[in-house]
Every structure is written in C-alpha cells, then in structure tokens.
CSV table of C-alpha atoms in Angstrom, one decimal:
chain,number,residue,atom,x,y,z
A,1,MET,CA,39.2,2.7,-2.0
A,2,PRO,CA,37.7,-0.8,-1.2
A,3,LEU,CA,34.3,-0.7,0.5
A,4,THR,CA,34.5,-1.6,4.3
A,5,PRO,CA,32.4,-0.3,7.1
A,6,ALA,CA,35.2,2.2,8.0
A,7,THR,CA,35.6,3.5,4.4
A,8,ALA,CA,31.8,3.8,4.0
A,9,LEU,CA,31.7,5.9,7.2
A,10,LEU,CA,34.6,8.0,5.9
A,11,ALA,CA,32.8,8.5,2.6
A,12,ILE,CA,29.6,9.6,4.3
A,13,VAL,CA,31.4,12.0,6.6
A,14,ILE,CA,33.2,13.5,3.6
A,15,MET,CA,30.0,13.9,1.7
A,16,ALA,CA,28.5,15.6,4.7
A,17,LEU,CA,31.5,18.0,5.0
A,18,VAL,CA,31.4,18.8,1.2
A,19,THR,CA,27.6,19.5,1.5
A,20,PHE,CA,28.0,21.7,4.6
A,21,THR,CA,30.7,23.6,2.8
A,22,THR,CA,28.4,24.4,-0.1
A,23,ARG,CA,25.6,25.5,2.4
A,24,ILE,CA,27.8,28.0,4.3
A,25,GLY,CA,30.2,28.8,1.4
A,26,GLY,CA,27.9,31.1,-0.6
A,27,SER,CA,27.5,33.4,2.4
A,28,ILE,CA,31.2,33.4,3.1
A,29,ILE,CA,32.1,34.1,-0.5
A,30,MET,CA,29.5,36.9,-0.7
A,31,SER,CA,31.0,38.6,2.3
A,32,ARG,CA,34.2,39.0,0.3
A,33,ILE,CA,33.5,39.1,-3.4
A,34,PRO,CA,30.0,38.9,-5.0
A,35,ILE,CA,29.3,35.9,-7.2
A,36,GLY,CA,29.3,37.2,-10.8
A,37,PRO,CA,26.8,36.2,-13.6
A,38,LYS,CA,29.3,34.0,-15.4
A,39,VAL,CA,30.0,31.9,-12.3
A,40,GLU,CA,26.2,31.8,-11.7
A,41,ARG,CA,25.6,30.5,-15.2
A,42,PHE,CA,28.3,27.8,-14.7
A,43,ILE,CA,26.8,26.6,-11.4
A,44,ASN,CA,23.2,26.6,-12.8
A,45,ALA,CA,24.2,24.6,-15.9
A,46,MET,CA,26.4,22.3,-13.9
A,47,ALA,CA,23.6,21.4,-11.4
A,48,GLY,CA,21.5,19.9,-14.2
A,49,SER,CA,24.4,18.5,-16.1
A,50,VAL,CA,25.6,16.3,-13.3
A,51,LEU,CA,22.2,14.7,-13.2
A,52,VAL,CA,22.3,14.2,-16.9
A,53,ALA,CA,25.7,12.6,-16.6
A,54,VAL,CA,24.4,10.1,-14.1
A,55,ILE,CA,21.1,9.3,-15.9
A,56,VAL,CA,22.3,8.9,-19.5
A,57,PRO,CA,24.7,6.0,-18.7
A,58,LEU,CA,21.9,4.4,-16.6
A,59,ALA,CA,19.7,4.4,-19.7
A,60,ALA,CA,22.6,3.3,-22.0
A,61,GLN,CA,23.6,0.4,-19.8
A,62,GLY,CA,20.3,-0.6,-18.3
A,63,ASP,CA,17.7,-3.1,-19.6
A,64,TRP,CA,14.6,-2.1,-21.4
A,65,GLY,CA,12.7,-2.1,-18.2
A,66,ALA,CA,14.9,0.6,-16.8
A,67,ARG,CA,14.8,2.6,-20.1
A,68,LEU,CA,11.1,2.6,-20.4
A,69,GLY,CA,10.8,3.4,-16.7
A,70,LEU,CA,12.9,6.5,-17.2
A,71,LEU,CA,10.9,7.4,-20.2
A,72,ALA,CA,7.6,7.1,-18.2
A,73,THR,CA,9.1,9.3,-15.5
A,74,LEU,CA,10.1,11.9,-18.0
A,75,GLY,CA,6.6,11.9,-19.6
A,76,ALA,CA,4.9,12.1,-16.3
A,77,MET,CA,7.1,15.0,-15.1
A,78,LEU,CA,6.5,17.0,-18.3
A,79,ILE,CA,2.7,16.5,-18.1
A,80,LEU,CA,2.0,16.4,-14.3
A,81,HIS,CA,5.0,18.1,-12.7
A,82,LYS,CA,4.7,15.8,-9.7
A,83,PRO,CA,8.0,14.0,-8.8
A,84,LEU,CA,6.4,11.3,-6.6
A,85,VAL,CA,3.8,10.4,-9.2
A,86,ALA,CA,6.5,10.4,-11.9
A,87,ILE,CA,8.8,8.1,-9.9
A,88,ALA,CA,5.9,5.7,-9.1
A,89,ALA,CA,5.1,5.7,-12.9
A,90,GLY,CA,8.7,4.8,-13.7
A,91,MET,CA,8.8,2.0,-11.1
A,92,ALA,CA,5.4,0.6,-12.3
A,93,THR,CA,6.5,0.7,-16.0
A,94,ALA,CA,9.8,-1.1,-15.2
A,95,ALA,CA,8.0,-3.7,-13.1
A,96,LEU,CA,5.3,-4.3,-15.7
A,97,TRP,CA,7.8,-4.6,-18.6
A,98,ARG,CA,9.7,-7.2,-16.6
A,99,LEU,CA,6.5,-9.1,-15.7
A,100,LEU,CA,5.5,-9.3,-19.3
A,101,SER,CA,8.8,-9.9,-21.1
B,1,MET,CA,16.7,45.8,7.6
B,2,SER,CA,17.7,43.4,10.4
B,3,ALA,CA,17.4,39.8,11.2
B,4,LYS,CA,16.8,37.7,14.3
B,5,LEU,CA,16.5,34.1,15.3
B,6,ASP,CA,14.4,33.0,18.3
B,7,ALA,CA,12.4,30.0,19.6
B,8,LYS,CA,9.1,31.5,18.6
B,9,GLY,CA,10.1,32.2,15.0
B,10,THR,CA,11.7,28.7,14.8
B,11,LEU,CA,8.5,27.0,15.9
B,12,TRP,CA,6.5,29.2,13.4
B,13,GLY,CA,8.9,28.1,10.6
B,14,PHE,CA,8.5,24.5,11.7
B,15,LYS,CA,4.7,24.7,11.5
B,16,ARG,CA,4.7,26.4,8.1
B,17,MET,CA,7.0,23.7,6.7
B,18,ALA,CA,5.2,20.8,8.3
B,19,PRO,CA,2.6,20.2,5.5
B,20,LEU,CA,5.3,20.0,2.9
B,21,SER,CA,7.4,17.7,5.1
B,22,LEU,CA,4.9,14.9,4.5
B,23,PHE,CA,6.2,14.7,0.9
B,24,VAL,CA,9.7,14.7,2.2
B,25,VAL,CA,8.9,11.6,4.2
B,26,ALA,CA,7.9,9.9,1.0
B,27,PHE,CA,11.1,10.9,-0.7
B,28,GLY,CA,13.1,9.7,2.3
B,29,LEU,CA,11.3,6.4,2.1
B,30,ALA,CA,12.3,6.1,-1.6
B,31,PHE,CA,15.9,6.9,-0.6
B,32,GLY,CA,15.9,4.3,2.2
B,33,VAL,CA,14.6,1.6,-0.1
B,34,ALA,CA,17.1,2.5,-2.9
B,35,ALA,CA,20.1,2.7,-0.5
B,36,ILE,CA,19.4,-0.8,0.8
B,37,GLN,CA,19.1,-2.1,-2.8
B,38,HIS,CA,22.5,-0.5,-3.6
B,39,GLY,CA,24.2,-2.3,-0.8
B,40,LEU,CA,24.4,0.3,2.0
B,41,SER,CA,23.7,-1.1,5.5
B,42,SER,CA,20.8,0.3,7.5
B,43,TRP,CA,23.1,2.3,9.7
B,44,GLU,CA,25.0,3.8,6.8
B,45,THR,CA,21.8,4.8,5.2
B,46,LEU,CA,20.4,6.5,8.3
B,47,LEU,CA,23.8,8.1,9.0
B,48,MET,CA,24.0,9.5,5.4
B,49,SER,CA,20.5,11.0,5.6
B,50,SER,CA,21.2,12.5,9.1
B,51,LEU,CA,24.6,14.0,8.2
B,52,VAL,CA,24.3,14.8,4.5
B,53,PHE,CA,20.6,15.9,4.4
B,54,ALA,CA,20.7,16.5,0.7
B,55,GLY,CA,18.4,14.1,-1.3
B,56,THR,CA,19.7,14.5,-4.8
B,57,ALA,CA,23.4,14.1,-3.9
B,58,GLN,CA,22.6,11.1,-1.7
B,59,PHE,CA,20.7,9.4,-4.6
B,60,ALA,CA,23.6,10.1,-6.9
B,61,ALA,CA,26.1,8.7,-4.4
B,62,LEU,CA,24.3,5.4,-4.6
B,63,GLU,CA,25.3,5.2,-8.2
B,64,LEU,CA,29.0,5.3,-7.1
B,65,TRP,CA,28.5,2.8,-4.3
B,66,GLY,CA,30.1,-0.5,-5.1
B,67,PRO,CA,32.9,-3.0,-4.1
B,68,THR,CA,35.1,0.1,-4.2
B,69,ILE,CA,34.2,3.7,-3.4
B,70,PRO,CA,35.7,6.3,-5.9
B,71,LEU,CA,36.3,9.1,-3.4
B,72,THR,CA,37.3,11.7,-6.0
B,73,ALA,CA,34.2,11.1,-8.0
B,74,LEU,CA,32.1,11.1,-4.9
B,75,ILE,CA,33.4,14.4,-3.7
B,76,ALA,CA,33.1,15.9,-7.2
B,77,THR,CA,29.5,14.6,-7.7
B,78,THR,CA,28.4,15.8,-4.2
B,79,PHE,CA,29.9,19.2,-4.9
B,80,ALA,CA,28.5,19.6,-8.4
B,81,ILE,CA,25.0,18.7,-7.2
B,82,ASN,CA,25.1,20.8,-4.1
B,83,ALA,CA,26.9,23.8,-5.7
B,84,ARG,CA,23.4,25.4,-6.1
B,85,HIS,CA,23.6,25.9,-2.3
B,86,LEU,CA,26.4,28.4,-2.9
B,87,LEU,CA,24.0,30.6,-4.9
B,88,MET,CA,21.2,30.0,-2.5
B,89,GLY,CA,23.4,31.0,0.5
B,90,ALA,CA,24.8,34.0,-1.4
B,91,SER,CA,21.2,35.2,-2.1
B,92,LEU,CA,20.4,35.2,1.7
B,93,TYR,CA,23.7,36.8,2.7
B,94,PRO,CA,22.2,40.4,2.8
B,95,TRP,CA,19.7,39.1,5.4
B,96,LEU,CA,21.8,36.7,7.4
B,97,ARG,CA,24.7,39.0,7.8
B,98,HIS,CA,22.8,40.7,10.6
B,99,LEU,CA,22.9,37.5,12.7
B,100,PRO,CA,25.8,36.5,15.0
B,101,SER,CA,28.0,34.1,13.0
B,102,GLY,CA,27.1,31.1,15.1
B,103,GLN,CA,23.4,31.5,14.4
B,104,ARG,CA,24.1,32.3,10.7
B,105,TYR,CA,25.9,29.1,10.2
B,106,ALA,CA,23.3,27.1,12.1
B,107,CYS,CA,20.6,28.5,9.8
B,108,LEU,CA,22.7,27.8,6.7
B,109,GLY,CA,23.5,24.3,7.9
B,110,MET,CA,19.7,23.6,7.8
B,111,MET,CA,19.2,25.2,4.4
B,112,SER,CA,17.5,23.0,1.8
B,113,ASP,CA,15.6,24.0,-1.4
B,114,SER,CA,12.1,24.5,0.1
B,115,ASN,CA,13.0,26.3,3.3
B,116,TRP,CA,15.4,28.5,1.3
B,117,ALA,CA,12.5,29.4,-1.1
B,118,MET,CA,10.3,30.3,1.9
B,119,ALA,CA,13.1,32.3,3.5
B,120,ALA,CA,13.8,34.2,0.3
B,121,ALA,CA,10.1,35.1,0.0
B,122,ASP,CA,10.1,36.2,3.7
B,123,HIS,CA,13.1,38.4,3.2
B,124,GLN,CA,11.5,39.9,0.1
B,125,ARG,CA,8.5,40.8,2.2
B,126,GLY,CA,10.7,42.6,4.8
B,127,GLU,CA,10.3,39.9,7.5
B,128,THR,CA,13.1,40.1,10.1
B,129,ASN,CA,12.6,36.7,11.7
B,130,VAL,CA,14.8,34.1,10.0
B,131,GLY,CA,12.9,31.3,11.9
B,132,VAL,CA,11.5,29.8,8.7
B,133,LEU,CA,15.0,28.9,7.5
B,134,PHE,CA,16.0,27.2,10.8
B,135,GLY,CA,12.6,25.8,12.0
B,136,GLY,CA,11.6,24.8,8.5
B,137,GLY,CA,15.0,23.1,8.1
B,138,ILE,CA,14.4,21.1,11.3
B,139,ALA,CA,11.0,20.0,10.0
B,140,LEU,CA,12.6,18.9,6.7
B,141,TRP,CA,15.5,17.2,8.4
B,142,LEU,CA,13.2,15.2,10.8
B,143,SER,CA,10.9,14.1,8.0
B,144,TRP,CA,13.9,13.1,5.7
B,145,VAL,CA,15.4,11.0,8.5
B,146,LEU,CA,12.0,9.5,9.5
B,147,GLY,CA,11.3,8.6,5.8
B,148,THR,CA,14.7,7.1,5.4
B,149,LEU,CA,14.0,5.0,8.5
B,150,LEU,CA,10.7,3.7,7.1
B,151,GLY,CA,12.4,3.0,3.7
B,152,VAL,CA,15.2,1.0,5.4
B,153,ALA,CA,12.7,-1.0,7.4
B,154,PHE,CA,10.6,-1.7,4.3
B,155,GLY,CA,13.4,-2.2,1.8
B,156,SER,CA,15.3,-4.7,3.9
B,157,GLY,CA,12.5,-7.3,3.6
B,158,ILE,CA,12.5,-7.4,-0.2
B,159,SER,CA,14.6,-10.1,-2.0
B,160,GLN,CA,13.9,-9.4,-5.7
B,161,PRO,CA,13.9,-5.6,-6.0
B,162,GLU,CA,13.9,-5.6,-9.9
B,163,ARG,CA,10.5,-7.3,-10.0
B,164,PHE,CA,8.9,-4.3,-8.3
B,165,GLY,CA,11.0,-1.8,-10.2
B,166,LEU,CA,12.8,-0.7,-7.0
B,167,ASP,CA,16.2,-0.6,-8.8
B,168,VAL,CA,15.0,2.2,-11.0
B,169,ILE,CA,14.0,4.5,-8.1
B,170,MET,CA,17.4,6.2,-8.2
B,171,GLY,CA,17.4,7.0,-11.9
B,172,CYS,CA,13.7,8.1,-11.8
B,173,PHE,CA,14.2,10.3,-8.8
B,174,LEU,CA,17.2,12.1,-10.4
B,175,LEU,CA,15.3,12.5,-13.7
B,176,SER,CA,12.3,14.0,-11.9
B,177,MET,CA,14.6,16.5,-10.1
B,178,LEU,CA,16.2,17.4,-13.4
B,179,VAL,CA,13.0,18.1,-15.2
B,180,GLY,CA,11.1,19.7,-12.3
B,181,GLY,CA,14.0,21.5,-10.6
B,182,LYS,CA,14.1,25.0,-9.3
B,183,ASN,CA,15.4,26.3,-12.6
B,184,LYS,CA,12.3,26.2,-14.7
B,185,PRO,CA,12.7,23.8,-17.6
B,186,SER,CA,13.9,26.5,-20.0
B,187,LEU,CA,15.0,25.4,-23.4
B,188,THR,CA,18.3,27.2,-23.1
B,189,MET,CA,19.3,24.4,-20.6
B,190,LEU,CA,19.0,21.8,-23.3
B,191,LEU,CA,22.3,22.7,-24.9
B,192,PRO,CA,24.5,22.3,-21.7
B,193,TRP,CA,22.5,19.2,-20.8
B,194,GLY,CA,23.0,17.7,-24.3
B,195,VAL,CA,26.7,18.5,-24.1
B,196,ALA,CA,26.8,16.9,-20.6
B,197,GLY,CA,25.0,13.7,-21.9
B,198,VAL,CA,27.3,13.3,-24.9
B,199,ALA,CA,30.5,14.0,-22.8
B,200,ALA,CA,29.3,11.5,-20.1
B,201,LEU,CA,28.7,8.8,-22.6
B,202,LEU,CA,32.1,9.3,-24.3
B,203,ALA,CA,33.8,9.3,-20.9
B,204,LEU,CA,31.8,6.1,-19.9
B,205,TYR,CA,33.3,4.2,-22.9
B,206,TYR,CA,36.7,5.8,-23.2
B,207,LEU,CA,37.8,7.0,-19.8
B,208,PRO,CA,38.5,5.2,-16.5
B,209,PRO,CA,35.4,4.2,-14.5
B,210,ASN,CA,33.4,6.9,-12.7
B,211,ALA,CA,35.0,9.7,-14.7
B,212,HIS,CA,31.8,10.2,-16.6
B,213,VAL,CA,30.0,12.1,-13.9
B,214,ILE,CA,32.7,14.7,-13.4
B,215,VAL,CA,33.4,15.0,-17.1
B,216,GLY,CA,29.7,15.5,-17.9
B,217,ALA,CA,29.1,18.0,-15.1
B,218,LEU,CA,32.1,20.1,-16.1
B,219,ALA,CA,31.4,20.0,-19.8
B,220,GLY,CA,27.7,21.0,-19.2
B,221,GLY,CA,28.8,23.8,-16.8
B,222,LEU,CA,31.3,25.2,-19.3
B,223,ALA,CA,28.7,25.0,-22.1
B,224,GLY,CA,26.2,26.9,-19.9
B,225,MET,CA,28.8,29.6,-19.0
B,226,LEU,CA,29.5,30.2,-22.7
B,227,LEU,CA,25.8,30.6,-23.5
B,228,PRO,CA,24.6,34.2,-24.1
B,229,GLN,CA,22.9,35.6,-21.1
B,230,ALA,CA,19.1,34.9,-21.1
B,231,ASN,CA,17.1,37.9,-22.3
B,232,GLN,CA,15.3,38.7,-19.1
B,233,GLN,CA,18.6,39.0,-17.2
B,234,LYS,CA,20.2,41.4,-19.7
B,235,GLY,CA,19.1,44.4,-17.8
B,236,GLN,CA,21.1,43.5,-14.7
C-alpha cells in the first residue's frame, strides 16, 4: 500500500483497533474458555521473539555505529536495568563512533 | 470479592501512577523524535500515540514505515507485540467480571504494563476498587501523549539525525524492552529468541520484504511452546 496521508491514517487506525482487541480480548476469551499453559508459553515466547526479529536485521543491515549502539544498550541493560539510561548509552555510542570514524 | 469503579478511586489511581508517568514522558519524547526521523508527520505521530497507546508496538511500526506500508506485516507485528495484553487481560478477568461491561472495557482499554502490574497487586491484596487500572491508565496516556508532543517539537528541528545517534533510538528502545521486559530475563527464553533471530535473518534474505518480522515471531513462539514447562510452574 503506497504511503499517502490517507493510508497512513488508515494504518494508524488499524493498529489502534488491533491493540484495543488485544486489550479486551483476554477478558472475553477468559469468559468462555480459559487460556491454557501451552498458549501462554506461545504468547510469552512470541512477545520477545518479535522484538528479536526486528532488532537482528537492524544490526545486520546497519552501520557499525548502529551495531555498537545496540551493543552498548544491551550491556547497559544487563548491568543497570534502566531502559532510559541504556537507550541514551546506545545513542551516545553511535554518535561518538560516527564522530570519530 | 467484588469490584467497583468510581471517581475517587480513579483519582487515587491517577495519583499513584503519577511519579512513574514522568518516565513515560521521556519514552514518549524518544518516540516522537524517532517517528519524525522515520518520516511520520507531526499529526500522524500524535494520532498514533493517542489512539494506539502502546510504546513497543509503535516503535516497531516505525521500522515498517516507508514509501509503502505493508499492512499485513503491520497488523501481524502489532498483534504479536501486544498479544501479551491477552494474558494480562485474562489475569484480571476474575476481578473485572464484577463490573458492568461498559466499565470493564473502559478499564481494559486503558490497560498498559505498569497500571496492569499495580492492578494485579491490588487484586491480590483484596482491594475492590479498580480505579488504579483506569486512573493509572489515564495518567500514563496523558504523559505518553505529552512526551510524544515534546519529541515531535524537538525532533522536527534536527536536520542530521545520525550525527546525534537519533536513528538508533528505535532499535535501542526495542532492545531495552526485550532485555528488561516483564518476563524476567530467564535463560529458557534464549532458545526461542535464538530461533526467532535466525528465522528473521533467513526471511530477510530469502523471503519477500517485511516477512522477517512475522516469520521470526511465529518461529520463536512455536519454539517457546515446544519447550518443556519451567520447573516452578510444574505444580500448576
């Protein structure tokens, strides 16, 4: 679908509907059939996997600034567990690498 | 056990969530900057934050934003990232089923990770007022939209985003959510995540554009489903 103001609006509305469905869906499903452990494991693993599936190609196709930035974020998260600090570390690393290279 | 929603409880929930909301402003700012860098207009960015109100999915959507919008991939990505809401909503069902359905869906519509966590704790303690879910959600929504507005204002004035590392915000945000997510970084997740990463890379090189997100999410989800149940859950 080519990007126009109208299709962008449509895409945003669709995203909003999909998200709202997930918000109310769990309660609706639960009122009929309880969610089993297998489905729960699928959803839990999928939640992280979709992020991995976005991040890995970013690293594979990005420049070294982007790669080192991601690495800095990973390191900062593992040590400090503070997302905002980790994101700032990633940005600073990418900016610094590009400044020096 | 019952549940009720009133103005007093909503205000109380709003106040309890307010300190945390300051952080949400910062994340909203990061999203606003990143969205402008990825070619969304100011209005589109603000509209997305107001209507979707789900940071991780919004950041991931930026990855798909280009000269064309792959609608199937966008729907699948949004669903896969937000599918955790299904589990969160299901866990609150025993509490929220005591509410009239209009109030129940209003509360669930405002449900996000942090007000859900507070609500789940309230329910455990035997609290009957569900105001923390609704009022806390309002606090989070306001700060998310406010932060986005600040980011849009700030991000629009920058001409060379790479120089300041602004182009990596999206990837770094998603990575920090992955590592520090609600599911504690248990080592059992490394298998599905590894499967997802390999599948996504293969799809990136051998399948049509934008298939890699769906392929990775499904491959990782299936790998997770086939894993043996974690030890501490065996008793259930």
